[in-house]
PDB file of C-alpha atoms in Angstrom:
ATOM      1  CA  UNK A1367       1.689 -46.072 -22.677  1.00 89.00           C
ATOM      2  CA  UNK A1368       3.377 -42.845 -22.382  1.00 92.00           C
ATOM      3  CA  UNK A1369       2.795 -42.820 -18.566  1.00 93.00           C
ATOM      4  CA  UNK A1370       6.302 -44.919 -18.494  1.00 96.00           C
ATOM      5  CA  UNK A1371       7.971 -41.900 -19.173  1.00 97.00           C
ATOM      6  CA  UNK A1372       6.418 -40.487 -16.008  1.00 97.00           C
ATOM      7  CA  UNK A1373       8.044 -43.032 -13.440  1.00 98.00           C
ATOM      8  CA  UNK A1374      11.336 -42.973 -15.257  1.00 98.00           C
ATOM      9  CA  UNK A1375      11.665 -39.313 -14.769  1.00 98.00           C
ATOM     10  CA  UNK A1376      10.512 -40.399 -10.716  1.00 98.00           C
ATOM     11  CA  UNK A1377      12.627 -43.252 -10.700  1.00 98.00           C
ATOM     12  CA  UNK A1378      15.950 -41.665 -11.628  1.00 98.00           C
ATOM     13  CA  UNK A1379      15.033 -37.807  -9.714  1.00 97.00           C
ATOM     14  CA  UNK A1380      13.723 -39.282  -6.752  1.00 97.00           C
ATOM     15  CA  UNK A1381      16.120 -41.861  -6.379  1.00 97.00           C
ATOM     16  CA  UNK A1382      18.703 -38.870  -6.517  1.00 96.00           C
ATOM     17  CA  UNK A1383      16.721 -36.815  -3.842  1.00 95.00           C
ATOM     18  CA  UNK A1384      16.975 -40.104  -1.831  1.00 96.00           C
ATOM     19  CA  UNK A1385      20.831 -40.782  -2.183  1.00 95.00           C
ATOM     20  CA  UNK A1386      21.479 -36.785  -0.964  1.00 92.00           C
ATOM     21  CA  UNK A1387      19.255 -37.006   1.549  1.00 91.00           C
ATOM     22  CA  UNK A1388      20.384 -40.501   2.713  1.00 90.00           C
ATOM     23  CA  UNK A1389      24.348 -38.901   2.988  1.00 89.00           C
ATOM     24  CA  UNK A1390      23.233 -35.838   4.723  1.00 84.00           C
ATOM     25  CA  UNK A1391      21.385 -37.572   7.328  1.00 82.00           C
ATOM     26  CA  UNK A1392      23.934 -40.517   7.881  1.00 83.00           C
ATOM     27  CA  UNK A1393      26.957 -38.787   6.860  1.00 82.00           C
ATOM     28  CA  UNK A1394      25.955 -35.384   7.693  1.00 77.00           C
ATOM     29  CA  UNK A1395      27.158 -34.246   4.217  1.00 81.00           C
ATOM     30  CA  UNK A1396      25.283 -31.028   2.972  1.00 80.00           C
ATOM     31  CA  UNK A1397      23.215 -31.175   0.131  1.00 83.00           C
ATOM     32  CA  UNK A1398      24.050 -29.536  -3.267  1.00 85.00           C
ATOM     33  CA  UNK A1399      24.060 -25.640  -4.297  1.00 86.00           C
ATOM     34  CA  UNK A1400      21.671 -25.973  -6.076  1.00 86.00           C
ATOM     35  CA  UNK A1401      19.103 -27.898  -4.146  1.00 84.00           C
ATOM     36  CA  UNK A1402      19.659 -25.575  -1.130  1.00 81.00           C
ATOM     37  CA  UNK A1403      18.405 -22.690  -3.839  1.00 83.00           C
ATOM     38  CA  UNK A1404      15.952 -24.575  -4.394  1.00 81.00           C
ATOM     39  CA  UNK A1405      14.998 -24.938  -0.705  1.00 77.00           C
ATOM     40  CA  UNK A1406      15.244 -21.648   0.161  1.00 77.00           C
ATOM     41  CA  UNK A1407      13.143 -20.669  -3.290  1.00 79.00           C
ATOM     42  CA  UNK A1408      10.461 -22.781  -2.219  1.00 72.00           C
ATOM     43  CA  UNK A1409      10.444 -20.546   1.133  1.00 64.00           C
ATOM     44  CA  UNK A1410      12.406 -23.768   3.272  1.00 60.00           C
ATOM     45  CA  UNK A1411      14.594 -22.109   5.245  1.00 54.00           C
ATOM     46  CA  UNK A1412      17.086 -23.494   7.628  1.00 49.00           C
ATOM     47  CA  UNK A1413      16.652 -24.446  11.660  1.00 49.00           C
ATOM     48  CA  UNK A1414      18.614 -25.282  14.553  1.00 46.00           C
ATOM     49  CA  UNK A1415      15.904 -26.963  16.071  1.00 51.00           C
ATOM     50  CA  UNK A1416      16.222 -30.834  16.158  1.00 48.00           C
ATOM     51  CA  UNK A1417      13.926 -32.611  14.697  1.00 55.00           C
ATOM     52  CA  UNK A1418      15.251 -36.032  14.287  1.00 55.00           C
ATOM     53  CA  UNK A1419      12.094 -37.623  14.141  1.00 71.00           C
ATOM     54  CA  UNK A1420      10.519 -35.965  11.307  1.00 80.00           C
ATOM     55  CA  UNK A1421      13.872 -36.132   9.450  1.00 84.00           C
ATOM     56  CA  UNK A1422      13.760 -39.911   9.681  1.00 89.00           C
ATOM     57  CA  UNK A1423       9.771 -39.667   8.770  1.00 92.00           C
ATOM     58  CA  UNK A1424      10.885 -37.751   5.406  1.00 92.00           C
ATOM     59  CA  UNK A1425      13.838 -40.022   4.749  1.00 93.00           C
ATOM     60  CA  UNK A1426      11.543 -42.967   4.533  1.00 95.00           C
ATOM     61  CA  UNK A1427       8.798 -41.667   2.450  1.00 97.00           C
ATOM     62  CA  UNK A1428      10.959 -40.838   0.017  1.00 97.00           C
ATOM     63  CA  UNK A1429      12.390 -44.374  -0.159  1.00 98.00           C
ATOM     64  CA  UNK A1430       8.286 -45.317  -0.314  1.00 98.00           C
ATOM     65  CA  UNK A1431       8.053 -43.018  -2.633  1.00 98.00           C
ATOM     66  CA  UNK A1432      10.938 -44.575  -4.988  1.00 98.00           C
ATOM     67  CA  UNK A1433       9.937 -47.741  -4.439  1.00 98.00           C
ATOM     68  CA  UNK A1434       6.394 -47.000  -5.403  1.00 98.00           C
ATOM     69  CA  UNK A1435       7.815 -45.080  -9.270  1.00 98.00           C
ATOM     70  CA  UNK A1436      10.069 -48.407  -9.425  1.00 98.00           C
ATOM     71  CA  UNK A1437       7.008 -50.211  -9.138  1.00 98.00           C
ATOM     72  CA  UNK A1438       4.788 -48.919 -11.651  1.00 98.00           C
ATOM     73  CA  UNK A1439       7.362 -48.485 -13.701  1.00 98.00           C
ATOM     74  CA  UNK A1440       8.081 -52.629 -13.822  1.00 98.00           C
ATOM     75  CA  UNK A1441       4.543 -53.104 -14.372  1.00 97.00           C
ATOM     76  CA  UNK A1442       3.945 -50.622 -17.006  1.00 96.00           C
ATOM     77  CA  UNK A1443       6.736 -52.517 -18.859  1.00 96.00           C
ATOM     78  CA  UNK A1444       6.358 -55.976 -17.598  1.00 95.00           C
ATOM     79  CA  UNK A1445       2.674 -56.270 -16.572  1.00 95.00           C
ATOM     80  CA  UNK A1446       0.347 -53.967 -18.119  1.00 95.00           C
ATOM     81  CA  UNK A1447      -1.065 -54.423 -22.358  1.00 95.00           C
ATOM     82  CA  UNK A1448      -1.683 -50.449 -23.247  1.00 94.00           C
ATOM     83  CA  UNK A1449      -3.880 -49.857 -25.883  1.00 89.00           C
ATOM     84  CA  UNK A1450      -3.547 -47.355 -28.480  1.00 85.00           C
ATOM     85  CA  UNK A1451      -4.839 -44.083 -26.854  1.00 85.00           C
ATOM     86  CA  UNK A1452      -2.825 -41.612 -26.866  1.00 89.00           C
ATOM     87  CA  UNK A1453      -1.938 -38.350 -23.959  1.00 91.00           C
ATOM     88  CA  UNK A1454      -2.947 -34.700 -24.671  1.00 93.00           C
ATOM     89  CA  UNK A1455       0.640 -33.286 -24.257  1.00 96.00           C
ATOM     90  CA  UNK A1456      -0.593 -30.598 -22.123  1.00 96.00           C
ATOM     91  CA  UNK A1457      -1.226 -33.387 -19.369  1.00 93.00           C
ATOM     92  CA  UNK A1458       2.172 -35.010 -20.811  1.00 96.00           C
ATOM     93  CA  UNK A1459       3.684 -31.971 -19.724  1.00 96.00           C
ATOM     94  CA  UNK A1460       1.986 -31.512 -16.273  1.00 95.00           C
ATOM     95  CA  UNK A1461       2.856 -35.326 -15.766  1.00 95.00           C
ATOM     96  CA  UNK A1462       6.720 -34.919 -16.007  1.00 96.00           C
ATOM     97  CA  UNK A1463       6.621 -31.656 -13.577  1.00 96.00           C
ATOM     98  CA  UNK A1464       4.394 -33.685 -11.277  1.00 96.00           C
ATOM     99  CA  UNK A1465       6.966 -36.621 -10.340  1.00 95.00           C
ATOM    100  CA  UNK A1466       9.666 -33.649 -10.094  1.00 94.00           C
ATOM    101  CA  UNK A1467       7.618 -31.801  -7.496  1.00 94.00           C
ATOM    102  CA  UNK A1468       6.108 -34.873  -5.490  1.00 96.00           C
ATOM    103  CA  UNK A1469       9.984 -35.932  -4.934  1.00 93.00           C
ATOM    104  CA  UNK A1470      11.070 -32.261  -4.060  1.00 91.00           C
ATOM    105  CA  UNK A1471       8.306 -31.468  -1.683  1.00 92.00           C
ATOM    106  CA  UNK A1472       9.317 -34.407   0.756  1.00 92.00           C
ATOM    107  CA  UNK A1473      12.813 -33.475   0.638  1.00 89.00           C
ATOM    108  CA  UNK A1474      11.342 -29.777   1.393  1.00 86.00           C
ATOM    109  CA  UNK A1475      10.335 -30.920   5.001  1.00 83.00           C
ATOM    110  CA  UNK A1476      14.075 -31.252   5.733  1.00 80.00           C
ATOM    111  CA  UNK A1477      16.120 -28.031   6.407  1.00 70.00           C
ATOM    112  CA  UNK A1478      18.706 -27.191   4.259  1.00 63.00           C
ATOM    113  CA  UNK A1479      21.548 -27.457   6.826  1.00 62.00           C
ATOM    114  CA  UNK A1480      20.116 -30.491   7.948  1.00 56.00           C
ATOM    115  CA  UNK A1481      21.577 -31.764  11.415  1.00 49.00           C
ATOM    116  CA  UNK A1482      24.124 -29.449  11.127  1.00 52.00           C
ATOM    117  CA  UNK A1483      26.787 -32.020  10.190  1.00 51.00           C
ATOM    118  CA  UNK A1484      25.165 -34.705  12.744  1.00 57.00           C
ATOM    119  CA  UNK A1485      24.350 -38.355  12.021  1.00 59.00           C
ATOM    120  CA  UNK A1486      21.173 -39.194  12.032  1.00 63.00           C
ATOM    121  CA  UNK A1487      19.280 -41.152  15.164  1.00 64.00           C
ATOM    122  CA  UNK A1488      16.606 -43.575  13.912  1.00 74.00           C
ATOM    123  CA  UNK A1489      13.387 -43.795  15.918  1.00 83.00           C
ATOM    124  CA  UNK A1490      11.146 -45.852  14.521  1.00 89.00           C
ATOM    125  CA  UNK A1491       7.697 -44.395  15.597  1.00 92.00           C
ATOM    126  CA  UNK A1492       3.858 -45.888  15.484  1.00 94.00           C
ATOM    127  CA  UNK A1493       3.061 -43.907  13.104  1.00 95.00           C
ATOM    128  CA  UNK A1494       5.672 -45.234  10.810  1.00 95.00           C
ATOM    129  CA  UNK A1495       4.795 -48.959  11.205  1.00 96.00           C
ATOM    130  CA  UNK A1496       1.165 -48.017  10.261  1.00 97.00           C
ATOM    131  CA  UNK A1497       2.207 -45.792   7.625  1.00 98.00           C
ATOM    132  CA  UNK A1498       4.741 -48.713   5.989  1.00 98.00           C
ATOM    133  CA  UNK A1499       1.854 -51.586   6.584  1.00 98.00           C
ATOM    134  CA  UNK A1500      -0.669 -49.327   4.753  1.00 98.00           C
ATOM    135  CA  UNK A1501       1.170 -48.749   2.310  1.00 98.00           C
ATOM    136  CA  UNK A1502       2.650 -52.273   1.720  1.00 98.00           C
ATOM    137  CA  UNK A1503      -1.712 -53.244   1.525  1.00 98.00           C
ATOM    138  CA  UNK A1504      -2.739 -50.827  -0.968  1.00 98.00           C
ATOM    139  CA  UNK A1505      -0.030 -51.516  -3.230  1.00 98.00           C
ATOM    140  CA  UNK A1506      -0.296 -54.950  -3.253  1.00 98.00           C
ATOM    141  CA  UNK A1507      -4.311 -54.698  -3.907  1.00 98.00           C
ATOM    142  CA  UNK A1508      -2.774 -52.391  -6.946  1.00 98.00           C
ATOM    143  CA  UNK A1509      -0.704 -54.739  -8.432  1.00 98.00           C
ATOM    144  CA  UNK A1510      -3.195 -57.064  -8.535  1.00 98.00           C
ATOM    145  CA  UNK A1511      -5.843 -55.114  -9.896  1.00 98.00           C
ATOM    146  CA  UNK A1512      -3.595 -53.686 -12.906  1.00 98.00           C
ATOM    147  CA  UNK A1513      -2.343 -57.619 -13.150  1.00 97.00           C
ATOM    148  CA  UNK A1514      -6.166 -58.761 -13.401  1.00 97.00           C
ATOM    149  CA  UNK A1515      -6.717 -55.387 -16.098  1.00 97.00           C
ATOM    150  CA  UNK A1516      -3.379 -57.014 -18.165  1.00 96.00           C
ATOM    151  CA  UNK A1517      -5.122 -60.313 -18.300  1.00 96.00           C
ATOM    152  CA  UNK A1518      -8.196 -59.182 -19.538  1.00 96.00           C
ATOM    153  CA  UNK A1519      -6.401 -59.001 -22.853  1.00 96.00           C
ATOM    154  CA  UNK A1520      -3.729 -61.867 -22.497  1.00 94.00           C
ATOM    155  CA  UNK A1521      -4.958 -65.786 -23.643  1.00 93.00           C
ATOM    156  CA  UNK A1522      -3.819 -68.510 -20.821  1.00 88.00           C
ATOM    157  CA  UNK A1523      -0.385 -68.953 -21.834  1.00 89.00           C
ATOM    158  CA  UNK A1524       0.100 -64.942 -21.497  1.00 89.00           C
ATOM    159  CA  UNK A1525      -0.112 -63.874 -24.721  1.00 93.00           C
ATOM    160  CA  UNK A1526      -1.906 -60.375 -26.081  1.00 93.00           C
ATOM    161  CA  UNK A1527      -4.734 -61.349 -27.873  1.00 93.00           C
ATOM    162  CA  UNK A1528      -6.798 -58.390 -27.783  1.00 92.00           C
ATOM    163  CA  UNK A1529      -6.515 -54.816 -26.911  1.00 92.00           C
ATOM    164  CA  UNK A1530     -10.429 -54.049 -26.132  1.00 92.00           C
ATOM    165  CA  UNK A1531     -12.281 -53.341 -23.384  1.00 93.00           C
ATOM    166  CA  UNK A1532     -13.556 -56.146 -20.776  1.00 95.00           C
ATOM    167  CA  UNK A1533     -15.352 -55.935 -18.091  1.00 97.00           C
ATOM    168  CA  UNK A1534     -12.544 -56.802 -14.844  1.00 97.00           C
ATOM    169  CA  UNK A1535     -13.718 -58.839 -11.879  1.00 97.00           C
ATOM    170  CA  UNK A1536     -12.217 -60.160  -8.792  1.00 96.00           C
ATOM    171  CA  UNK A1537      -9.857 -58.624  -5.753  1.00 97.00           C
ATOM    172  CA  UNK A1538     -11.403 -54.892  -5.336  1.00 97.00           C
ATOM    173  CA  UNK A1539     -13.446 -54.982  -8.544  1.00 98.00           C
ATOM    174  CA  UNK A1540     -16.351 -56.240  -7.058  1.00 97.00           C
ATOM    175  CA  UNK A1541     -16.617 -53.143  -4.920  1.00 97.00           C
ATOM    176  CA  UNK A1542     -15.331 -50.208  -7.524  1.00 98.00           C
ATOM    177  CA  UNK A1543     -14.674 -49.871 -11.144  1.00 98.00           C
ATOM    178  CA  UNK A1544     -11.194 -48.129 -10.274  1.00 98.00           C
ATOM    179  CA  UNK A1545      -9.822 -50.002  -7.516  1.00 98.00           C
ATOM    180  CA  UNK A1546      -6.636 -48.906  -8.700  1.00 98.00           C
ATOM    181  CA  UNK A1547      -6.740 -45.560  -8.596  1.00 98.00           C
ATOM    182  CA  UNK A1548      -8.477 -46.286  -5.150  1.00 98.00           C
ATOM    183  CA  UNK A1549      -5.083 -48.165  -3.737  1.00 98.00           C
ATOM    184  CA  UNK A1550      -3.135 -44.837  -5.322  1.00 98.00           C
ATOM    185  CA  UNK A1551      -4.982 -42.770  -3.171  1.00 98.00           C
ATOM    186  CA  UNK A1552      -4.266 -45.032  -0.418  1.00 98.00           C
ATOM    187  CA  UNK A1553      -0.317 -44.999  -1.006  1.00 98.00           C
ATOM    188  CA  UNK A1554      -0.450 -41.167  -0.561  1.00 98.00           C
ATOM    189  CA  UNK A1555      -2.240 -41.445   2.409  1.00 98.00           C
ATOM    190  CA  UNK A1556       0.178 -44.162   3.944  1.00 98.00           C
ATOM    191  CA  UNK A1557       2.770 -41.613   3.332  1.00 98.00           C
ATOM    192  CA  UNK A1558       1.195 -38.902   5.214  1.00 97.00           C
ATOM    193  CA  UNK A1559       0.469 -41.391   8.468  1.00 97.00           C
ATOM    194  CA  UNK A1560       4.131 -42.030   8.060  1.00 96.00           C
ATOM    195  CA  UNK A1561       5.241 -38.540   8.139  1.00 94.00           C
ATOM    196  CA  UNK A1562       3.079 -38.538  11.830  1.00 91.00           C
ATOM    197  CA  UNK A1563      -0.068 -37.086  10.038  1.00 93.00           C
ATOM    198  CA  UNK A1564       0.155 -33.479  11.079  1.00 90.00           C
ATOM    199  CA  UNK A1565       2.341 -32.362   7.789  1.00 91.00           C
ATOM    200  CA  UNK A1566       0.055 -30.246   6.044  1.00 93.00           C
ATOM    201  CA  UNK A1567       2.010 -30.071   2.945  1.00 92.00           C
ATOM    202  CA  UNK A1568       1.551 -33.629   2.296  1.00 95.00           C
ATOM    203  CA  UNK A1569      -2.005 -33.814   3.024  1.00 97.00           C
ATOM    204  CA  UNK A1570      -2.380 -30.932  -0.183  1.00 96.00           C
ATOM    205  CA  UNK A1571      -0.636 -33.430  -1.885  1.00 97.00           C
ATOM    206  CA  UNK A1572      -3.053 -36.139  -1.125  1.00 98.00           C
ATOM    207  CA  UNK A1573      -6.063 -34.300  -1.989  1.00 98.00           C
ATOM    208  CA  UNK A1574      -4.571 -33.482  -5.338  1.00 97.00           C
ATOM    209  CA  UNK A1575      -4.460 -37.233  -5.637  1.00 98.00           C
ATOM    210  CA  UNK A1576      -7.691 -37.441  -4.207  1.00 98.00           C
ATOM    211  CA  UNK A1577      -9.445 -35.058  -7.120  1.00 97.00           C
ATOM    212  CA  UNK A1578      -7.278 -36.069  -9.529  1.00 95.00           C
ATOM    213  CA  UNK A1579      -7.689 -39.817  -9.331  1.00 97.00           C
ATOM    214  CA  UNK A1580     -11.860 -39.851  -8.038  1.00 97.00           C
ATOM    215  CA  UNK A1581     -12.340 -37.610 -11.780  1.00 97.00           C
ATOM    216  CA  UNK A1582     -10.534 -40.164 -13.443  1.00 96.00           C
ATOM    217  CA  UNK A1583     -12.286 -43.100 -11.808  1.00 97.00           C
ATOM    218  CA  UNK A1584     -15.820 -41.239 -12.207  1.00 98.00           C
ATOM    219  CA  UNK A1585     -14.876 -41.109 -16.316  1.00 97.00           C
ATOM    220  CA  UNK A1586     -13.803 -44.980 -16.613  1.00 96.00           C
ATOM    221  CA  UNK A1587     -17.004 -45.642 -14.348  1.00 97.00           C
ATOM    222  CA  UNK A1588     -19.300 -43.725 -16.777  1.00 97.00           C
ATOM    223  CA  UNK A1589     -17.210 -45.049 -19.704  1.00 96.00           C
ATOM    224  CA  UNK A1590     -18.002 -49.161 -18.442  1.00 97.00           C
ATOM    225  CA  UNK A1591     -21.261 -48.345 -17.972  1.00 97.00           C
ATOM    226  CA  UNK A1592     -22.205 -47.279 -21.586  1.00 97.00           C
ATOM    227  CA  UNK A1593     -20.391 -49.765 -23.081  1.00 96.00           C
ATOM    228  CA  UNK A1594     -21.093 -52.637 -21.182  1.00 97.00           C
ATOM    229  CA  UNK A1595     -25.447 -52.898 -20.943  1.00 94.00           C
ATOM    230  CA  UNK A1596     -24.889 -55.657 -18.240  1.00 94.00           C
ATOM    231  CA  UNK A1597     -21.828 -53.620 -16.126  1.00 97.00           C
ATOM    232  CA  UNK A1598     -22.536 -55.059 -12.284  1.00 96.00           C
ATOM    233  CA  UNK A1599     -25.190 -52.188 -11.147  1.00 95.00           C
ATOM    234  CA  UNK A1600     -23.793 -51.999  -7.568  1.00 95.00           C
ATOM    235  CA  UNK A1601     -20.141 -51.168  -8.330  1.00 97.00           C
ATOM    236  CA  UNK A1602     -19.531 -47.315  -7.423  1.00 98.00           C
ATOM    237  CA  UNK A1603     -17.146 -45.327  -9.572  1.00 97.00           C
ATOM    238  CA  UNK A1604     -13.949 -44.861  -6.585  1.00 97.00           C
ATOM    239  CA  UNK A1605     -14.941 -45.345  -3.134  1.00 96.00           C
ATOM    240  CA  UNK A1606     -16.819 -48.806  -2.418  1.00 96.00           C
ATOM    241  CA  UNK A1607     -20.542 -47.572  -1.241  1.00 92.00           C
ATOM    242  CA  UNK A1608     -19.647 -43.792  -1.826  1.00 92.00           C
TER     243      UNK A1608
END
């Protein structure tokens, strides 16, 4: 339940990061003090060189990157039935610093001064329509894999009836036990095609993901399987056939 709290804290930082960035590029305003500090502490220092391409690729996976915290953070209020576990604050902790970071290590593939006080020039790339279209796929399969988790504990008419465990079927069920942490995955890596794949930052970031969400998935796969005697034997834990 507590994993609201998460994409608030994304919601309103990132959708900051995205507002700055948006002026500088369009407006060519400068970003903040203390967000060039923290550029140049995070070893981003500033170029000449234009790169108006890659500035454009940042400015819209940031956006995707908002629009995915606004996301989970409607369903976690509107759409998901928690039960009553509860968070070791240690990963409580981590959680909050994550969504910070994520947010500040896109903006980190912009320079500091920008375009040196010149608008922006949109070019809308390949890369960036496959990027966008992944991205739209995988969280679309998420929604509807969290939606069919929700109603695994709602009657017909939408009411909670139950916080236990059931056994989930349908969309990318049939294939994993986690085909939501699957579609995460997939988001990330929508967002490096978008930045034109060769950022290496972001594809540290996606492994992170990668680890992160495949020992999660592996737990909830072992988790099924003990409880549930008659848990579909040819599901995998994460990746379908892996």
């Amino acid at each position: 339940r507590w994993f609201t709290h998460f994409y608030v804290v994304s919601v309103l930082w990132n959708g900051f990061l995205l507002i700055c960035l948006f002026r500088a590029e369009f407006f060519g305003e400068s970003f903040p003090s203390w967000i060039q500090d923290m550029h140049h502490a995070l070893g981003r220092d500033s170029q000449n060189k234009d790169m108006g391409n890659e500035h454009f690729s940042a400015l819209l996976v940031l956006l995707l990157l908002w629009l995915h915290s606004c996301r989970r953070l409607a369903e976690c209020l509107w759409t998901s039935v928690f039960s009553s576990g509860v968070i070791h604050i240690v990963q409580y902790c981590f959680g909050l610093g994550y969504y910070i970071a994520v947010g500040s290590t896109v903006l980190c593939q912009v320079p500091t001064n920008v375009r040196n006080g010149k608008k922006l020039s949109v070019q809308i790339c390949w890369y960036h329509i496959i990027g966008v279209m992944m991205y739209i796929w995988a969280s679309l399969h998420q929604h509807r894999c969290l939606a069919i988790l929700a109603n695994l504990r709602k009657s017909t008419s939408g009411k909670v009836v139950s916080l236990s465990h059931s056994v989930p079927f349908g969309d990318w069920f049939e294939s994993v036990s986690c085909p939501h942490y699957l579609a995460e995955l997939l988001i990330y890596v929508s967002m490096a095609i978008t930045l034109g794949i060769h950022n290496v930052t972001w594809w540290c970031v996606v492994m992170y993901v990668l680890f992160n969400q495949a020992l999660a998935a592996v737990l909830c796969h072992e988790f099924y399987q003990k409880k549930f005697s008659s848990y579909p034997k040819h599901r995998k834990a994460f990746i379908p056939l892996v």
